[in-house]
Amino acid sequence: MQTAFQIDLTDNVATALCPLAPGETRLLGDAAQSAIEAVTDVPVGHKIALRDIAQGEMIVKYGVVIGHATQDIPAGSWVHLHVMQSNYDERSSHLDVNTGAPKDTRYE
């Protein structure tokens, strides 16, 4: 079964413990609900939205704000650099979503 881990009851995202495909995902940890319906693929170790998150709203993980949504994020969606900006890495908006490689630096 697909599983994700909610670290704190105030979190609006959980971490995928395995690759998630659309469908029911069981929530472990300090989860406010027992499951969520994944609506997109979510890579292992990445975040899944536990509820709708509006553009500009804070992304909360570990019970602390880690970034903000750069667009509306539906519940059950993959939450990563393509829909959020990190509060801890000002360059996060310049990184490739899949590889993490900088897109604004040319390597030769």
Short mmCIF file of C-alpha atoms in Angstrom, two decimals:
data_model
loop_
_atom_site.label_atom_id
_atom_site.label_comp_id
_atom_site.label_asym_id
_atom_site.label_seq_id
_atom_site.Cartn_x
_atom_site.Cartn_y
_atom_site.Cartn_z
CA MET A 1 0.00 0.00 0.00
CA GLN A 2 1.10 3.54 -0.70
CA THR A 3 2.19 5.44 2.42
CA ALA A 4 3.22 8.96 3.39
CA PHE A 5 4.35 10.39 6.73
CA GLN A 6 2.94 13.53 8.35
CA ILE A 7 5.52 14.81 10.81
CA ASP A 8 3.41 17.32 12.78
CA LEU A 9 -0.34 17.89 13.12
CA THR A 10 0.10 21.46 11.80
CA ASP A 11 1.77 20.27 8.55
CA ASN A 12 -0.11 20.82 5.29
CA VAL A 13 2.18 18.36 3.48
CA ALA A 14 3.34 14.79 4.15
CA THR A 15 6.43 12.96 2.87
CA ALA A 16 6.03 10.04 0.45
CA LEU A 17 7.59 6.88 1.91
CA CYS A 18 7.42 5.17 -1.49
CA PRO A 19 6.70 6.40 -5.01
CA LEU A 20 3.03 7.45 -5.04
CA ALA A 21 0.65 7.03 -7.97
CA PRO A 22 -2.88 8.43 -8.12
CA GLY A 23 -4.99 6.55 -5.58
CA GLU A 24 -5.46 6.08 -1.87
CA THR A 25 -2.39 6.79 0.28
CA ARG A 26 -2.26 5.80 3.95
CA LEU A 27 -0.92 8.51 6.29
CA LEU A 28 1.39 7.63 9.17
CA GLY A 29 2.90 9.73 11.96
CA ASP A 30 1.10 12.66 13.56
CA ALA A 31 -1.61 12.44 10.93
CA ALA A 32 -4.83 14.40 11.26
CA GLN A 33 -6.50 11.92 8.86
CA SER A 34 -5.87 8.26 8.09
CA ALA A 35 -5.50 8.58 4.30
CA ILE A 36 -5.42 10.98 1.38
CA GLU A 37 -6.21 10.46 -2.28
CA ALA A 38 -3.07 11.11 -4.34
CA VAL A 39 -4.06 12.88 -7.57
CA THR A 40 -0.59 13.03 -9.16
CA ASP A 41 2.54 10.92 -9.07
CA VAL A 42 4.78 11.88 -6.13
CA PRO A 43 8.41 10.67 -6.05
CA VAL A 44 9.64 8.92 -2.90
CA GLY A 45 10.90 11.45 -0.34
CA HIS A 46 8.90 14.29 -1.85
CA LYS A 47 5.88 16.10 -0.44
CA ILE A 48 2.16 15.51 -1.04
CA ALA A 49 -0.37 18.25 -0.24
CA LEU A 50 -2.72 17.18 2.56
CA ARG A 51 -5.28 19.83 1.63
CA ASP A 52 -5.74 22.55 -0.98
CA ILE A 53 -2.98 25.14 -0.61
CA ALA A 54 -3.59 28.57 -2.14
CA GLN A 55 -0.98 30.54 -4.08
CA GLY A 56 1.05 32.57 -1.59
CA GLU A 57 0.11 30.33 1.35
CA MET A 58 2.88 28.95 3.52
CA ILE A 59 4.04 25.34 3.12
CA VAL A 60 4.33 23.78 6.60
CA LYS A 61 6.48 20.70 7.28
CA TYR A 62 8.07 19.68 10.62
CA GLY A 63 5.57 22.10 12.20
CA VAL A 64 7.48 25.04 10.67
CA VAL A 65 7.08 27.11 7.52
CA ILE A 66 9.54 25.84 4.89
CA GLY A 67 8.34 27.88 1.90
CA HIS A 68 5.32 29.27 0.10
CA ALA A 69 3.14 28.14 -2.78
CA THR A 70 3.86 29.86 -6.10
CA GLN A 71 0.52 28.63 -7.49
CA ASP A 72 -2.62 26.92 -6.21
CA ILE A 73 -1.85 23.33 -5.15
CA PRO A 74 -4.76 20.86 -5.04
CA ALA A 75 -4.94 18.33 -2.18
CA GLY A 76 -3.17 15.09 -3.13
CA SER A 77 -0.71 16.81 -5.49
CA TRP A 78 3.08 16.67 -5.63
CA VAL A 79 4.59 19.65 -3.79
CA HIS A 80 8.08 20.51 -5.00
CA LEU A 81 10.04 23.35 -6.64
CA HIS A 82 7.63 23.60 -9.57
CA VAL A 83 4.81 24.82 -7.26
CA MET A 84 6.66 26.28 -4.26
CA GLN A 85 9.62 28.41 -3.32
CA SER A 86 11.82 27.44 -0.40
CA ASN A 87 12.42 29.84 2.49
CA TYR A 88 15.81 28.22 3.03
CA ASP A 89 17.28 28.25 -0.47
CA GLU A 90 16.84 31.47 -2.43
CA ARG A 91 18.11 29.65 -5.52
CA SER A 92 15.41 26.94 -5.35
CA SER A 93 13.42 28.57 -8.14
CA HIS A 94 16.47 28.14 -10.43
CA LEU A 95 16.85 24.38 -9.89
CA ASP A 96 15.61 21.62 -12.18
CA VAL A 97 12.59 19.96 -10.57
CA ASN A 98 13.77 16.39 -11.25
CA THR A 99 17.56 16.57 -10.96
CA GLY A 100 18.10 19.54 -8.65
CA ALA A 101 20.71 20.89 -11.09
CA PRO A 102 20.93 24.68 -11.46
CA LYS A 103 19.19 25.93 -14.62
CA ASP A 104 20.78 29.38 -14.44
CA THR A 105 24.41 28.21 -14.54
CA ARG A 106 26.15 26.85 -17.61
CA TYR A 107 28.67 24.08 -17.02
CA GLU A 108 31.28 23.36 -19.64
#
